Amino acid sequence: MDLRFSPADEQYRLKFRAWLEANLPSAEVPADPDAAFAYQRVWQRKLYDGGWVGIHWPKAYGGQGATLVQQAIYAQETARANAPQPANILGIMIVGPTLIAHGTEAQKKRFIPKILNADEIWCQGFSEPNSGSDLASLQTRAVLDGDEFVVNGQKIWTSLGQYADWCILLVRTDTDAPKHRGITYLLVDMHSPGITVRPLKQITGHAEFNETFFDNVRVPRENVVGDINEGWRIAMTTLTYERGISSLATQVRIKQHLTAMIEYARKTRSNGKFLAQDPVLRQALAEAYIRVEMMLLNLYRGITKRLRGQPPGPEASLDKLYWSELDKWLQELGMSMQGPFSQLMHDSPHAIPGDWQYSFLWSRAGTIYSGTSEIQKNIVGERVLGLPKG
Ligand SMILES: Cc1cc2nc3c(=O)[nH]c(=O)nc-3n(C[C@H](O)[C@H](O)[C@H](O)COP(=O)(O)OP(=O)(O)OC[C@H]3O[C@@H](n4cnc5c(N)ncnc54)[C@H](O)[C@@H]3O)c2cc1C
């Protein structure tokens, strides 16, 4: 494992850090979700004008052709600066790279520029009420009628569906073929007649994702990515990008949270003593510190392996399992440190500032999206430990 960054990479870090310092919005992200989304859109436009969106995309498609290490630096610096997330996060992370790999020239020309500048927002219509972990069992049907598909069915957990202009949609086009072989990957205009988007309110009080219903929605045949019934292969590309390098940003964010917790323990008294004097809590915070550093080293090990030309392997599952379970544990520790105050939501006038309640509730999501913890354990068991299939 190589822990050093080259002088050229350090220069890249300084350049991006300076750009962020000069351009970060001075106003806080608004509390209202719609206003927050508009704010993220403005921020993405600014990143775009500076050449800092989709840096891992090839230059020919508006990216920087950034190396793996530059992507790692980008992730670390955005988290360190607490930069807002760009509005079109799914477009940048998964849709653009999938289209670059598998789209037709016409599709690339039509869609790619508007992903980068946030003119068109994208969502991902993969999961269904009965198809999540077992995604290939999906039931949303598409039947070819002349030059158009007619789509009927339901998707669920569609993040950003309420803002999206376009959707990458997995549909069943052959009901007789084995389940992985009868799926097609479509690009669907979310403003088409027959689409209904219903928000799902979460335990956090926000509604980031939706149920999406398709009722005789017509989609031009030219909006197929790859070939008809070849959608599973394309979807696998999308999912590979979804489990990309962003864990480095997560590591910085988790570390920032731990630093805030340590600070809180130093200055908060309970039963006449500072929390930081409690030996049990001290042990827990020390363990947290070690686990957060281990996360970074594991991520660097994965990057080093790829820099040596080895393909990404099942360690992506180990990383995902590790950080999502670590975050959940750490957030629970944060709640226990606040004692009875942990019961107050952040908008209560008596709540301890810092929004820990929100991040505690949200940490559940990390163990579900992009493959649940149980699914990651299955992958690690089968592909790393060589255990028999469950
Ligand atoms: C924050 C968030 C955002 C999301 N955004 C999107 C989105 O934009 N678009 C989209 O399409 N989807 C999205 N999803 C959905 C996500 O991909 C699914 O929730 C996930 O794949 C799990 O599927 P499921 O919810 O149907 O659970 P299920 O697959 O029904 O699983 C239920 C439980 O059974 C366990 N389980 C299932 N199979 C096995 C097995 N073989 N072995 C052991 N245990 C098993 C699971 O671990 C889980 O605990 C999002 C989810 C979250 C939490």
XYZ file of C-alpha atoms and ligand atoms in Angstrom:
443
model
C 0.000 0.000 0.000
C 1.276 3.446 -0.883
C 0.142 6.189 1.494
C 1.880 9.105 -0.233
C 0.448 11.388 -2.864
C 2.803 12.541 -5.615
C 3.799 16.262 -5.765
C 1.638 16.627 -8.891
C -1.348 15.167 -7.020
C -0.708 17.463 -4.062
C -0.725 20.383 -6.533
C -4.084 19.174 -7.832
C -5.372 19.095 -4.241
C -4.215 22.665 -3.599
C -5.722 23.894 -6.862
C -9.130 22.409 -6.064
C -8.957 23.529 -2.431
C -8.247 27.104 -3.537
C -11.112 26.983 -6.039
C -13.487 25.757 -3.326
C -12.362 28.467 -0.915
C -13.004 31.144 -3.544
C -16.337 29.767 -4.731
C -18.180 28.038 -1.893
C -21.577 29.645 -1.273
C -21.616 31.850 1.799
C -25.273 31.092 2.572
C -26.180 27.866 4.417
C -28.161 25.154 2.596
C -31.829 26.179 3.104
C -33.917 23.987 5.439
C -36.836 23.729 2.985
C -36.156 20.706 0.677
C -37.306 22.451 -2.542
C -35.200 25.527 -1.780
C -32.277 23.238 -0.904
C -32.569 21.521 -4.271
C -32.619 24.865 -6.118
C -29.519 25.880 -4.139
C -27.748 22.638 -5.145
C -28.618 23.337 -8.768
C -26.995 26.780 -8.604
C -23.968 25.185 -6.937
C -23.654 22.566 -9.678
C -23.782 25.298 -12.314
C -20.907 27.039 -10.542
C -18.902 23.798 -10.382
C -19.652 23.291 -14.072
C -18.469 26.771 -15.029
C -15.247 26.074 -13.107
C -14.751 22.698 -14.853
C -15.304 20.741 -11.622
C -18.279 18.517 -12.496
C -17.878 14.908 -13.644
C -14.098 15.115 -13.329
C -13.770 11.345 -13.904
C -15.534 11.589 -17.271
C -13.351 11.640 -20.406
C -12.384 15.108 -21.680
C -14.300 14.481 -24.915
C -17.517 14.414 -22.890
C -16.832 17.452 -20.737
C -14.905 15.819 -17.873
C -11.253 16.174 -16.903
C -10.321 12.523 -17.497
C -9.238 12.621 -13.827
C -7.089 9.775 -12.525
C -8.223 7.562 -9.678
C -6.037 9.483 -7.227
C -7.407 12.835 -8.431
C -10.924 11.482 -7.902
C -9.927 10.441 -4.395
C -8.564 13.928 -3.707
C -11.701 15.542 -5.127
C -13.886 13.415 -2.817
C -11.777 14.261 0.228
C -11.641 17.988 -0.496
C -15.376 18.398 -1.147
C -16.118 16.665 2.162
C -13.431 18.614 4.041
C -14.835 21.928 2.759
C -18.361 20.756 3.603
C -19.334 21.602 0.019
C -22.978 21.089 -0.942
C -23.852 18.096 -3.083
C -24.491 18.912 -6.762
C -28.180 18.645 -7.691
C -27.784 16.085 -10.454
C -25.839 13.603 -8.385
C -27.269 10.459 -10.027
C -26.768 11.923 -13.494
C -23.109 12.645 -12.754
C -22.298 9.478 -10.829
C -24.136 6.800 -12.747
C -26.105 7.954 -15.802
C -23.351 9.844 -17.637
C -20.715 7.100 -17.220
C -23.235 4.421 -18.291
C -24.155 6.389 -21.428
C -20.486 7.019 -22.213
C -19.851 3.254 -21.968
C -22.964 1.918 -23.723
C -24.990 4.775 -25.291
C -25.289 5.537 -29.002
C -23.563 8.651 -30.326
C -26.984 10.295 -30.675
C -27.811 9.514 -27.032
C -24.469 10.864 -25.824
C -24.885 14.075 -27.813
C -28.463 14.560 -26.679
C -28.107 13.829 -22.954
C -24.569 14.279 -21.694
C -24.118 18.096 -21.797
C -27.356 18.688 -19.879
C -26.339 16.239 -17.159
C -23.186 18.192 -16.439
C -24.773 21.627 -16.260
C -27.857 20.394 -14.313
C -30.274 21.515 -17.022
C -31.815 18.044 -16.850
C -32.071 16.104 -13.597
C -31.978 12.303 -13.573
C -33.402 9.595 -11.353
C -32.947 5.827 -11.202
C -35.978 3.540 -11.640
C -34.572 0.137 -10.701
C -36.154 -1.055 -7.409
C -39.755 -2.220 -7.198
C -41.959 -3.099 -4.208
C -41.048 -6.789 -4.652
C -37.634 -6.430 -6.293
C -34.814 -4.792 -4.370
C -31.974 -7.125 -3.436
C -33.248 -9.553 -6.063
C -33.406 -6.809 -8.689
C -33.550 -9.199 -11.661
C -37.032 -10.322 -10.577
C -38.452 -6.910 -11.569
C -41.964 -6.877 -13.065
C -42.474 -3.474 -14.744
C -43.455 -4.422 -18.288
C -42.634 -2.793 -21.613
C -44.257 -3.980 -24.819
C -43.121 -2.790 -28.237
C -45.888 -1.106 -30.250
C -44.513 0.151 -33.574
C -41.565 2.396 -32.800
C -42.505 2.876 -29.172
C -42.529 0.843 -25.971
C -45.624 0.964 -23.795
C -44.567 0.802 -20.130
C -46.749 -0.310 -17.224
C -45.740 -0.958 -13.624
C -44.386 0.556 -10.442
C -40.985 1.560 -9.131
C -40.149 2.533 -5.558
C -37.452 4.425 -3.620
C -36.922 6.674 -6.656
C -34.529 9.272 -5.216
C -35.005 12.759 -6.750
C -38.032 11.469 -8.705
C -39.937 14.613 -7.703
C -37.375 16.827 -9.494
C -36.281 14.525 -12.292
C -36.653 15.260 -16.005
C -35.353 11.840 -17.040
C -35.150 8.343 -15.593
C -32.984 5.298 -16.263
C -35.628 2.601 -16.148
C -35.291 -1.187 -16.052
C -38.253 -2.963 -17.638
C -39.161 -6.546 -18.484
C -39.443 -7.031 -22.238
C -39.370 -10.835 -22.396
C -41.415 -12.723 -19.822
C -40.351 -16.173 -21.130
C -36.579 -15.658 -20.935
C -34.605 -16.432 -17.728
C -35.019 -13.437 -15.420
C -31.644 -11.766 -16.138
C -32.114 -12.037 -19.901
C -35.534 -10.433 -20.405
C -34.691 -6.947 -19.116
C -34.259 -3.754 -21.164
C -32.657 -0.462 -20.093
C -34.701 2.595 -21.143
C -34.248 6.366 -20.930
C -37.643 7.741 -19.979
C -38.848 11.327 -20.100
C -40.365 11.900 -16.643
C -42.756 14.493 -18.129
C -44.432 11.829 -20.311
C -48.194 11.338 -19.886
C -48.977 8.375 -17.575
C -46.210 8.924 -15.003
C -47.227 9.635 -11.404
C -44.643 10.425 -8.729
C -45.703 10.133 -5.075
C -43.312 11.198 -2.312
C -42.499 8.778 0.543
C -42.004 10.523 3.864
C -39.137 9.057 5.861
C -38.402 8.788 9.575
C -36.244 11.947 9.170
C -39.361 13.902 8.186
C -38.026 14.519 4.660
C -39.273 12.871 1.466
C -36.164 12.301 -0.642
C -37.561 9.378 -2.526
C -40.802 8.366 -4.182
C -43.123 5.741 -5.542
C -43.276 6.085 -9.335
C -46.188 4.674 -11.324
C -46.156 4.007 -15.085
C -49.530 3.778 -16.760
C -49.297 3.155 -20.533
C -46.252 5.421 -20.809
C -44.911 5.606 -24.358
C -41.130 5.568 -24.805
C -39.442 5.819 -28.226
C -37.505 2.697 -29.230
C -34.419 4.865 -29.816
C -34.277 5.405 -26.030
C -33.053 1.852 -25.410
C -29.490 1.729 -24.065
C -27.655 -1.274 -25.507
C -29.947 -3.862 -27.065
C -33.430 -4.987 -26.215
C -33.252 -7.728 -23.503
C -29.605 -6.762 -22.802
C -30.488 -4.400 -19.958
C -28.999 -6.466 -17.137
C -25.474 -6.046 -18.528
C -25.974 -2.261 -18.780
C -27.480 -2.133 -15.279
C -24.362 -3.829 -13.903
C -22.263 -0.964 -15.331
C -24.558 1.514 -13.579
C -24.267 -0.326 -10.253
C -20.461 -0.467 -10.521
C -20.376 3.322 -10.784
C -22.841 3.616 -7.880
C -20.347 1.817 -5.629
C -17.528 4.123 -6.766
C -14.871 6.191 -5.062
C -17.222 8.380 -3.012
C -16.501 6.312 0.148
C -13.473 8.571 0.638
C -15.775 11.554 1.062
C -17.836 9.492 3.488
C -14.698 8.749 5.511
C -13.951 12.471 5.864
C -17.567 13.176 6.879
C -17.554 10.387 9.483
C -14.269 11.697 10.853
C -15.698 15.228 11.081
C -18.621 13.834 13.058
C -16.290 11.958 15.407
C -14.223 15.122 15.928
C -17.415 16.980 16.892
C -18.295 14.157 19.310
C -14.871 14.312 20.963
C -15.202 18.098 21.275
C -18.650 17.650 22.840
C -17.275 15.099 25.335
C -14.513 17.542 26.329
C -16.806 20.463 27.114
C -20.016 18.781 28.366
C -20.572 17.900 32.029
C -22.719 15.042 33.280
C -23.097 14.223 37.008
C -20.468 16.811 37.889
C -17.762 15.462 35.545
C -16.852 16.101 31.940
C -18.069 13.305 29.647
C -14.491 12.888 28.480
C -13.583 11.743 32.004
C -15.901 8.742 31.774
C -13.612 5.727 31.165
C -16.237 3.736 29.241
C -16.930 6.619 26.867
C -13.206 7.282 26.450
C -12.719 3.673 25.370
C -15.614 3.931 22.909
C -14.258 7.155 21.391
C -10.782 5.639 21.083
C -12.284 2.600 19.348
C -14.218 4.912 17.033
C -11.025 6.785 16.164
C -9.240 3.537 15.293
C -12.153 2.272 13.204
C -12.342 5.548 11.240
C -8.588 5.418 10.502
C -8.905 1.759 9.475
C -11.601 2.769 7.026
C -9.194 5.187 5.353
C -6.407 2.611 5.156
C -8.742 0.007 3.660
C -9.871 2.513 1.021
C -6.258 3.383 0.189
C -5.468 -0.323 -0.102
C -8.263 -0.716 -2.681
C -7.018 2.311 -4.662
C -3.414 1.057 -4.584
C -4.585 -2.313 -5.921
C -6.361 -0.636 -8.811
C -3.367 1.619 -9.526
C -1.333 -1.577 -9.896
C -3.708 -2.633 -12.651
C -5.876 -5.077 -10.744
C -9.639 -4.825 -11.396
C -12.015 -3.640 -8.649
C -12.979 -6.753 -6.717
C -15.289 -7.645 -3.859
C -13.471 -5.200 -1.562
C -16.054 -2.608 -2.686
C -18.539 -4.735 -0.693
C -16.225 -4.813 2.310
C -15.851 -1.011 2.162
C -19.594 -0.463 1.882
C -20.364 -2.874 4.741
C -17.609 -1.366 6.880
C -18.505 2.308 6.534
C -22.284 1.920 6.728
C -22.150 -0.207 9.898
C -19.470 2.061 11.391
C -21.585 5.150 10.720
C -24.655 3.554 12.331
C -22.666 2.567 15.434
C -21.028 5.997 15.691
C -24.335 7.836 15.366
C -25.796 5.663 18.148
C -22.827 6.539 20.344
C -23.459 10.240 19.611
C -27.070 9.866 20.694
C -26.097 8.119 23.938
C -23.680 10.983 24.723
C -26.544 13.489 24.547
C -28.577 11.505 27.097
C -32.241 12.584 27.268
C -31.529 15.523 24.908
C -31.057 12.977 22.121
C -34.833 12.586 22.041
C -35.288 16.176 20.789
C -35.313 16.711 17.039
C -32.929 19.369 15.759
C -35.722 21.888 15.163
C -36.688 21.844 18.862
C -35.567 25.039 20.674
C -34.027 22.839 23.425
C -32.127 20.485 21.120
C -28.336 20.468 21.276
C -27.147 22.165 18.061
C -25.479 20.001 15.423
C -28.217 17.983 13.755
C -27.032 14.665 15.217
C -30.614 13.409 15.364
C -30.940 13.766 11.601
C -27.657 11.995 10.869
C -28.553 9.254 13.377
C -31.848 8.578 11.596
C -30.281 8.869 8.143
C -27.473 6.422 9.006
C -29.996 3.566 8.674
C -30.202 4.263 4.943
C -26.498 3.584 4.393
C -26.963 -0.054 5.351
C -29.737 -0.467 2.740
C -29.033 1.421 -0.508
C -26.524 0.131 -3.087
C -26.970 -3.358 -1.596
C -27.963 -4.077 2.009
C -25.468 -5.193 4.665
C -26.758 -8.768 4.390
C -26.182 -8.768 0.628
C -22.656 -7.353 1.103
C -21.979 -10.111 3.659
C -23.170 -12.717 1.149
C -20.754 -11.304 -1.450
C -17.859 -11.263 1.014
C -18.719 -14.781 2.215
C -18.905 -16.228 -1.269
C -16.219 -14.274 -3.158
C -13.671 -13.447 -0.466
C -14.004 -16.332 1.981
C -15.070 -18.911 -0.613
C -18.026 -20.093 1.469
C -20.800 -22.064 -0.261
C -23.684 -20.045 -1.750
C -26.484 -19.328 0.780
C -31.707 6.140 0.790
C -32.099 5.182 -0.294
C -32.152 5.624 -1.600
C -32.517 4.744 -2.618
N -32.606 5.233 -3.900
C -33.001 4.407 -4.885
C -33.160 4.914 -6.219
O -32.949 6.105 -6.495
N -33.571 4.073 -7.181
C -33.808 2.755 -6.942
O -34.136 2.033 -7.874
N -33.698 2.242 -5.675
C -33.303 3.035 -4.651
N -33.191 2.545 -3.369
C -33.619 1.160 -3.103
C -32.515 0.212 -2.713
O -31.744 -0.124 -3.820
C -33.203 -1.005 -2.071
O -33.826 -0.579 -0.875
C -32.231 -2.108 -1.753
O -31.749 -2.698 -2.930
C -32.884 -3.209 -0.881
O -34.046 -3.676 -1.472
P -35.429 -3.734 -0.667
O -35.646 -2.433 0.024
O -36.478 -4.196 -1.611
O -35.205 -4.832 0.455
P -35.303 -6.406 0.286
O -34.470 -6.850 -0.845
O -36.746 -6.800 0.282
O -34.631 -6.892 1.630
C -35.348 -6.948 2.880
C -34.393 -7.540 3.919
O -34.039 -8.887 3.528
C -32.627 -9.030 3.428
N -32.276 -9.914 2.314
C -32.760 -9.859 1.041
N -32.186 -10.836 0.280
C -31.321 -11.485 1.075
C -30.407 -12.583 0.873
N -30.291 -13.170 -0.311
N -29.656 -12.989 1.936
C -29.754 -12.390 3.160
N -30.606 -11.362 3.418
C -31.379 -10.909 2.397
C -32.108 -7.614 3.169
O -30.773 -7.462 3.592
C -33.070 -6.771 4.016
O -32.663 -6.756 5.361
C -32.833 3.393 -2.321
C -32.785 2.945 -0.989
C -32.426 3.834 0.025
C -32.399 3.320 1.437
